[in-house]
PDB file of C-alpha atoms in Angstrom:
ATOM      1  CA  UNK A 184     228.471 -38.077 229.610  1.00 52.00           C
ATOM      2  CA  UNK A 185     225.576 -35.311 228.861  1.00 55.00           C
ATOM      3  CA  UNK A 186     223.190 -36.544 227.102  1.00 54.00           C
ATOM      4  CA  UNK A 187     220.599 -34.233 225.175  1.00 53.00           C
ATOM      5  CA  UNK A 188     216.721 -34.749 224.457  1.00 51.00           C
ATOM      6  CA  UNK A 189     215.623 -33.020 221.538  1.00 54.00           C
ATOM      7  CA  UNK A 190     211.600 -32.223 221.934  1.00 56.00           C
ATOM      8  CA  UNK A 191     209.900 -33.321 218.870  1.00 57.00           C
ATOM      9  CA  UNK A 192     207.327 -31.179 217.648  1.00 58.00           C
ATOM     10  CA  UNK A 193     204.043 -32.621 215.468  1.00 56.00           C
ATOM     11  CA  UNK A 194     204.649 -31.956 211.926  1.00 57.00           C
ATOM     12  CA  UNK A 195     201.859 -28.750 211.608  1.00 58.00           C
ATOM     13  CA  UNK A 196     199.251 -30.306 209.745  1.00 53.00           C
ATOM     14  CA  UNK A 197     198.403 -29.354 206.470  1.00 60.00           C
ATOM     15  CA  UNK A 198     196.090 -27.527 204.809  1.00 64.00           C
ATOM     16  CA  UNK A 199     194.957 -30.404 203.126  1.00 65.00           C
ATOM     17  CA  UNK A 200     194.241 -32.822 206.110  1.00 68.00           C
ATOM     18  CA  UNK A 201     192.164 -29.575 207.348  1.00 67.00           C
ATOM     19  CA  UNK A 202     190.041 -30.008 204.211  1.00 68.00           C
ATOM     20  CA  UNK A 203     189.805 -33.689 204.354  1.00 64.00           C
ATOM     21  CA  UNK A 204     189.206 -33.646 208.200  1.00 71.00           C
ATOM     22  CA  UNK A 205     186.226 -31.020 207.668  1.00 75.00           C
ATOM     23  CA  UNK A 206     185.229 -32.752 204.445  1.00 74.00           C
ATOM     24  CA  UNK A 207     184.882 -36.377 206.665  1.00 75.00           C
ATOM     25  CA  UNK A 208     183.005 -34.295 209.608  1.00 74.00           C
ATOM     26  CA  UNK A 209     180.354 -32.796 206.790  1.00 68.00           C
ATOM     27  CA  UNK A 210     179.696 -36.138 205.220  1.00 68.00           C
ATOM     28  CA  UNK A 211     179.463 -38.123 209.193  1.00 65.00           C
ATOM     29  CA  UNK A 212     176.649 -35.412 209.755  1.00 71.00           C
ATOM     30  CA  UNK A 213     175.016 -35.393 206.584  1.00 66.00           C
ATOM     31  CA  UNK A 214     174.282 -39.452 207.151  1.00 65.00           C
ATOM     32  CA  UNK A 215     173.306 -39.139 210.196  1.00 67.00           C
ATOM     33  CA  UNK A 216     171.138 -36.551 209.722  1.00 62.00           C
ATOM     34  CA  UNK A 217     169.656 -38.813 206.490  1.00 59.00           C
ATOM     35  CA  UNK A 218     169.505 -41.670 208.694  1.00 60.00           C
ATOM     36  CA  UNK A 219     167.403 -39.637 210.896  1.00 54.00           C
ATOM     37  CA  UNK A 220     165.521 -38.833 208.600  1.00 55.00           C
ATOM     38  CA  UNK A 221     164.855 -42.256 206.750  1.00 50.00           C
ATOM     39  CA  UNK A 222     164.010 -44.113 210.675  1.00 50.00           C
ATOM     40  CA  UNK A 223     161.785 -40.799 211.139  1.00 48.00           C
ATOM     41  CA  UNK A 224     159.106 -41.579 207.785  1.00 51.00           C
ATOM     42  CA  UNK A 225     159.555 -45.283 208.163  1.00 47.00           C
ATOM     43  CA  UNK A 226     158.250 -44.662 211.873  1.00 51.00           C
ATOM     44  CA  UNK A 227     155.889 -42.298 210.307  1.00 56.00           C
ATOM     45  CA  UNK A 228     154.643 -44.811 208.184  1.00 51.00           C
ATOM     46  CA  UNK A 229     154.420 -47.852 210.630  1.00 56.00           C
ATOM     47  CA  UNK A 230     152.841 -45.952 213.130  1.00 58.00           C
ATOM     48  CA  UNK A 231     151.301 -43.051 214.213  1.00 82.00           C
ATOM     49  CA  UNK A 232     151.295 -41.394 217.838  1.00 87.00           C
ATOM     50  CA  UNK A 233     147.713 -40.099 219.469  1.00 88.00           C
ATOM     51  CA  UNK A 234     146.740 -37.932 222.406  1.00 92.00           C
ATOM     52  CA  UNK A 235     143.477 -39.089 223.984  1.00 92.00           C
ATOM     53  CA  UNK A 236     140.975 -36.064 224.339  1.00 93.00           C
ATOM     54  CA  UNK A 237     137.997 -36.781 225.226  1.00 93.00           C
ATOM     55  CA  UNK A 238     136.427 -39.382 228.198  1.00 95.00           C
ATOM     56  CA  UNK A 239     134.431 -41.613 225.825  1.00 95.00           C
ATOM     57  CA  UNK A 240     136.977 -44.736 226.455  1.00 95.00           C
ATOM     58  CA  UNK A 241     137.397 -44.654 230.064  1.00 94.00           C
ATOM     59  CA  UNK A 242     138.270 -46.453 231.848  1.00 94.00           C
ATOM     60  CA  UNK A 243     140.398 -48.005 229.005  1.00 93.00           C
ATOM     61  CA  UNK A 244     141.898 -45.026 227.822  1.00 95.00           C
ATOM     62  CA  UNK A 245     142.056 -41.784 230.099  1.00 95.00           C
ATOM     63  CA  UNK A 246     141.808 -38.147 228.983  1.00 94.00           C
ATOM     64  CA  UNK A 247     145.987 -37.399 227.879  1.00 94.00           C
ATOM     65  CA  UNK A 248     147.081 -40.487 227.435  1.00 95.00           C
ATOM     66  CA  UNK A 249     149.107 -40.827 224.425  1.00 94.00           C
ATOM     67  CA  UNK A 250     149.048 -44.067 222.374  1.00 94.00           C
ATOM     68  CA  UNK A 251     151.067 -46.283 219.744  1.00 92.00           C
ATOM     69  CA  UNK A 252     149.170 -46.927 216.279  1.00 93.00           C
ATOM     70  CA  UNK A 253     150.289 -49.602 214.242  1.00 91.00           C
ATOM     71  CA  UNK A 254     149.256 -48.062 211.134  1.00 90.00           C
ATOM     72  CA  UNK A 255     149.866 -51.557 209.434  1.00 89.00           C
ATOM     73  CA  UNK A 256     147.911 -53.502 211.330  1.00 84.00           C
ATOM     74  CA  UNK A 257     145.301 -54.511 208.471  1.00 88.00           C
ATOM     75  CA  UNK A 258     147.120 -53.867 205.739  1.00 83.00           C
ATOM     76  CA  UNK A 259     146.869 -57.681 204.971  1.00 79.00           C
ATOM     77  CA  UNK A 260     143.245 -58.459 207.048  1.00 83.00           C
ATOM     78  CA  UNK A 261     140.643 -56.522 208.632  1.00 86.00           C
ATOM     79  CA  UNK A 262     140.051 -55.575 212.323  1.00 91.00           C
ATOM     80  CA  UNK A 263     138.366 -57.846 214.986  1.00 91.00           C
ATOM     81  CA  UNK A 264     135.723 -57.660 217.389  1.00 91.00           C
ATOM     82  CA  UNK A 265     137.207 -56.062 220.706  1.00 91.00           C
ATOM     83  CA  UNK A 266     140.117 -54.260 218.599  1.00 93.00           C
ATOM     84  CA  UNK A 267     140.733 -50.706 219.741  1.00 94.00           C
ATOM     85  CA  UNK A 268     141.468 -48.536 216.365  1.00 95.00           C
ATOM     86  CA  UNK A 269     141.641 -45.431 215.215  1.00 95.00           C
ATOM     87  CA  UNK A 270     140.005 -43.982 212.553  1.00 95.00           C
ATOM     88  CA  UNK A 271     138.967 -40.863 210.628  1.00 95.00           C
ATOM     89  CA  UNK A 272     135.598 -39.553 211.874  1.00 93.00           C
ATOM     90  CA  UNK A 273     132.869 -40.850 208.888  1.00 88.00           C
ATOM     91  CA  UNK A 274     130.857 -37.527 208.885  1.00 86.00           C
ATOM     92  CA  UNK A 275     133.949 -34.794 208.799  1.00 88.00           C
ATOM     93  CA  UNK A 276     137.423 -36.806 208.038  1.00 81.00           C
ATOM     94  CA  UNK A 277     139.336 -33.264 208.342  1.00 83.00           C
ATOM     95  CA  UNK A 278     138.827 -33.385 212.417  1.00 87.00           C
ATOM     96  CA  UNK A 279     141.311 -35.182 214.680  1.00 89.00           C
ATOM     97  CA  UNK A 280     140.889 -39.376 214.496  1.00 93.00           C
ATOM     98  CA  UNK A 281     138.937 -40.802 216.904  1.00 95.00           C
ATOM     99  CA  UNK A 282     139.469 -44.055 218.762  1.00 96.00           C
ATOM    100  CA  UNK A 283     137.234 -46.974 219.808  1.00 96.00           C
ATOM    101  CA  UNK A 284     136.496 -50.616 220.357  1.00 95.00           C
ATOM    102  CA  UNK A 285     135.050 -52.482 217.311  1.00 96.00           C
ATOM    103  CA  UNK A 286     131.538 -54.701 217.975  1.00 96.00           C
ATOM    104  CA  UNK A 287     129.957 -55.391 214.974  1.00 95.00           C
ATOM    105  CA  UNK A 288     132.237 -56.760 211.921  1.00 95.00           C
ATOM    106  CA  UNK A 289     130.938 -56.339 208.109  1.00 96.00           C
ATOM    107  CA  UNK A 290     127.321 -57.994 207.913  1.00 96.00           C
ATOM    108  CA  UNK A 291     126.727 -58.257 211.875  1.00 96.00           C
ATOM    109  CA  UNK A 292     123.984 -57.483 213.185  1.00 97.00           C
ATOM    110  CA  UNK A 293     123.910 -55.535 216.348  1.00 97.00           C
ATOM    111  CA  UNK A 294     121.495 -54.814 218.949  1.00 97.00           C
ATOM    112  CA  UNK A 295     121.977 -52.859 222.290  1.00 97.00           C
ATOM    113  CA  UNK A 296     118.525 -53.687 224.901  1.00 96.00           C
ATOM    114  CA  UNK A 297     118.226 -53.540 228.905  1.00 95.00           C
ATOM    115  CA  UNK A 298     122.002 -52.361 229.073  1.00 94.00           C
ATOM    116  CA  UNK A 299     123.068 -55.238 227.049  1.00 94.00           C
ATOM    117  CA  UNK A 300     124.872 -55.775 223.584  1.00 95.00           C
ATOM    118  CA  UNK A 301     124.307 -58.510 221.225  1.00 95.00           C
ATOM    119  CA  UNK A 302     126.197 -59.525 218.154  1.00 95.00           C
ATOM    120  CA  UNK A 303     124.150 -61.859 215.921  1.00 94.00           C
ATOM    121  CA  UNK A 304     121.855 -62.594 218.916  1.00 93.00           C
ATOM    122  CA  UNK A 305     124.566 -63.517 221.043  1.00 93.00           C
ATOM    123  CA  UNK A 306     125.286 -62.049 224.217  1.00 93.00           C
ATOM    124  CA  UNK A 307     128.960 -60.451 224.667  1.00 90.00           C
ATOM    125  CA  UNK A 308     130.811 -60.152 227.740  1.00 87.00           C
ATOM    126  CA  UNK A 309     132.206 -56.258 228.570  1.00 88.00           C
ATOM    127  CA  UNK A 310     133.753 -56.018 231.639  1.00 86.00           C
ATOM    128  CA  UNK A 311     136.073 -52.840 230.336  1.00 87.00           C
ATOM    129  CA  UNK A 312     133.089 -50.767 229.646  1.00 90.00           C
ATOM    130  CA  UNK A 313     132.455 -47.947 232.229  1.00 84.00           C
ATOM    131  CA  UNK A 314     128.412 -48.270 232.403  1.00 90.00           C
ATOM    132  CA  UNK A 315     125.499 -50.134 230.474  1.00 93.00           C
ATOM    133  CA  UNK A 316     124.097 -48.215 227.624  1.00 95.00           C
ATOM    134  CA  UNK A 317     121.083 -46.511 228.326  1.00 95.00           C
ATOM    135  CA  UNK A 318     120.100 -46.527 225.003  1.00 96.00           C
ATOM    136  CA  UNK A 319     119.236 -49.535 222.430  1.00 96.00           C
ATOM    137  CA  UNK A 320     118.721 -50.072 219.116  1.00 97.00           C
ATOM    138  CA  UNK A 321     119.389 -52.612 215.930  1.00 98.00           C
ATOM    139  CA  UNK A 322     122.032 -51.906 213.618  1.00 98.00           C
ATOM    140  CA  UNK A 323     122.685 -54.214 210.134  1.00 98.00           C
ATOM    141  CA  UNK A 324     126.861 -53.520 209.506  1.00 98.00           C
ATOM    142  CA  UNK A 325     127.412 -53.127 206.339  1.00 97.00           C
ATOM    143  CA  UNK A 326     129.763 -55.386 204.083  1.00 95.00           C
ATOM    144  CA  UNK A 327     132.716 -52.547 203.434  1.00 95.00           C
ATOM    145  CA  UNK A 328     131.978 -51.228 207.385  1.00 97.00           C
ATOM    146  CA  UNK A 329     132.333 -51.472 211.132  1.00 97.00           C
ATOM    147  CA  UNK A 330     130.270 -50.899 214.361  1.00 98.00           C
ATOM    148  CA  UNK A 331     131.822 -48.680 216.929  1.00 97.00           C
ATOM    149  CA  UNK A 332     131.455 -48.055 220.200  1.00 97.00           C
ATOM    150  CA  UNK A 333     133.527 -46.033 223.107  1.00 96.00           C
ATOM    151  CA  UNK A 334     133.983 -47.749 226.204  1.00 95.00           C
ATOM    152  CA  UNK A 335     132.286 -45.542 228.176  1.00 96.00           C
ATOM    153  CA  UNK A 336     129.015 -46.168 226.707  1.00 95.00           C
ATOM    154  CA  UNK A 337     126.628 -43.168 227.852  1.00 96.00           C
ATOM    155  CA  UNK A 338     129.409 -40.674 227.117  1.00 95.00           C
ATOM    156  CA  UNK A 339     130.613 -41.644 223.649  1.00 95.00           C
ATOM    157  CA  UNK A 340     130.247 -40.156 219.903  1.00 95.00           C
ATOM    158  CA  UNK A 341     130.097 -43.213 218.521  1.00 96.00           C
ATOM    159  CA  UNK A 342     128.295 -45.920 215.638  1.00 97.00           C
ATOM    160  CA  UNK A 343     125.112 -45.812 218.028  1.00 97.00           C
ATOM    161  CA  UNK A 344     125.091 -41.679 217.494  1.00 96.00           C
ATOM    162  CA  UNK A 345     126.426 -41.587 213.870  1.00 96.00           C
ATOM    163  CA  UNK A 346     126.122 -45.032 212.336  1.00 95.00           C
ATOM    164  CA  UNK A 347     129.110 -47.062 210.933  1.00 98.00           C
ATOM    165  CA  UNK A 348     132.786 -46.827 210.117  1.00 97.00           C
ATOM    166  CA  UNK A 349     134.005 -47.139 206.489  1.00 97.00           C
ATOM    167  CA  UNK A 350     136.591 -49.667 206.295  1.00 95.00           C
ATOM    168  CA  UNK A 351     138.489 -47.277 204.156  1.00 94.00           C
ATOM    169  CA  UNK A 352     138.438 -45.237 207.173  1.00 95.00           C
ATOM    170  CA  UNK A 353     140.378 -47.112 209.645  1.00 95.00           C
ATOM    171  CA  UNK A 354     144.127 -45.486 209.945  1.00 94.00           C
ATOM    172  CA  UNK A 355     145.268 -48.557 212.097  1.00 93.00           C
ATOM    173  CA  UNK A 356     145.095 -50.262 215.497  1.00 92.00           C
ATOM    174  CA  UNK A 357     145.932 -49.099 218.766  1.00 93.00           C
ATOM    175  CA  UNK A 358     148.325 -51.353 220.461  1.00 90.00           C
ATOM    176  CA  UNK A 359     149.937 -49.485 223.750  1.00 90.00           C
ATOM    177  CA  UNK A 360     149.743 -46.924 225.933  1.00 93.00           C
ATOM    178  CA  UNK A 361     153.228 -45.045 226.715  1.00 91.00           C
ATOM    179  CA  UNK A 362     152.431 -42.200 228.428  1.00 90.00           C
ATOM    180  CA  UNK A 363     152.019 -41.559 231.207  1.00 92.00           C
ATOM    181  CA  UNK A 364     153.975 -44.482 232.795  1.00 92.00           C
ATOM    182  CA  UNK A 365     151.219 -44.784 235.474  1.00 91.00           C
ATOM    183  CA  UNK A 366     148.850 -46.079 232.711  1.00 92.00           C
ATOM    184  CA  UNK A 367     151.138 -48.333 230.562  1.00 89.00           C
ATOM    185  CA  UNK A 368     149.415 -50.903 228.966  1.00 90.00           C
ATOM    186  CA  UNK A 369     149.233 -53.039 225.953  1.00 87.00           C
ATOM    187  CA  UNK A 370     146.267 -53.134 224.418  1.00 86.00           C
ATOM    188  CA  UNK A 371     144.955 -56.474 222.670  1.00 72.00           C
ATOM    189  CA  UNK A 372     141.573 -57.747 221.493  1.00 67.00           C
ATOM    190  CA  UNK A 373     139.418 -58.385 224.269  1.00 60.00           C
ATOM    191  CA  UNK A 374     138.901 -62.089 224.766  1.00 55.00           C
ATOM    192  CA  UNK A 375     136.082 -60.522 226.842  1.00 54.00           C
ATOM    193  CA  UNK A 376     134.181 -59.922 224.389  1.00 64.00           C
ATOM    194  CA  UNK A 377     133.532 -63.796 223.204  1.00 58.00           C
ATOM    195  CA  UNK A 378     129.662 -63.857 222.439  1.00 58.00           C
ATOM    196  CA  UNK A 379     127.419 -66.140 224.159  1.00 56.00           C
ATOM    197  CA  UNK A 380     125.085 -67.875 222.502  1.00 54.00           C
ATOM    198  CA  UNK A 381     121.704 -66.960 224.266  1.00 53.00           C
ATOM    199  CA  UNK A 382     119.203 -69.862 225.439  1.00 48.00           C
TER     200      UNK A 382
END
């Protein structure tokens, strides 16, 4: 016996489910693009991305490297001896941050002699710097401030040329390198720079 298949067709779909369809495709975009958006300022406001452009912290940081900022960092404390932050520039705070290692806290007293840094007459260990200042002098940090200095000692813009950094100042810390790969690193507190107390 001959049997017949009818082909069944899709029901055309309506104008309607076009509507809705396009409708659901809109709003899928629109909160993704507000997601986006929302990860985008909270990123924006945890953190902040820098270029390096200059050679005052080699060899910690190299000319292009780009680094992390935690921008919240010390919103509950202040920074430490040996942190690397970033800051704006005390004299003109329009220009582009600029990044160093922290030496003297609020009410330290700093001096630089014979290549050597002392913080409240104690010697500290720096084996990131590049070279021993050439220079010396005595600096008295004041309470709402910080003492800067670039790693590269004799080729650095820093508290020794300018004087101190307002604590208002500070935008955050910087906490890793991420590009380029070669020069990944994370970048804590020295422990290195522990003073010694000085016979």
């Amino acid at each position: 016996m001959d049997q017949f298949f009818t082909e069944q067709r899709p029901d055309p779909v309506s104008s309607d489910q076009e509507s809705h369809n396009t409708r659901r495709i809109f709003v899928d975009m629109l909160q993704t693009l507000l997601l986006s958006a929302a990860i985008f300022l909270a990123l924006n406001f945890i953190s902040a991305r820098i270029r390096i452009e200059s050679v005052s912290m080699q060899p910690t940081l190299y000319e292009n490297d780009f680094v992390l900022v935690n921008r919240l960092a010390y919103k509950m404390g202040q920074p430490g001896r040996g942190d690397v932050i970033v800051f704006h520039y005390p004299p003109n705070p329009e220009q582009e941050p600029y990044i160093k290692r922290v030496i003297g806290l609020p009410g330290d007293t700093v001096e630089v002699r014979d290549g050597l840094v002392f913080v409240n007459g104690n010697l500290i260990r720096e084996p990131y710097i590049k070279n021993a200042p050439a220079y010396s002098g005595v600096w008295q940090v004041p309470q709402d401030s910080l003492f800067v200095l670039g790693d590269n000692r004799n080729n650095s813009s820093d508290s020794h040329a300018w004087g101190f950094v307002p604590l208002q100042n500070v935008i955050g810390t910087a906490e890793f390198v991420y590009l380029p790969p070669a020069h990944w690193q994370v970048l804590n507190p020295s422990q290195a720079l522990a003073a010694e107390p000085q016979p």
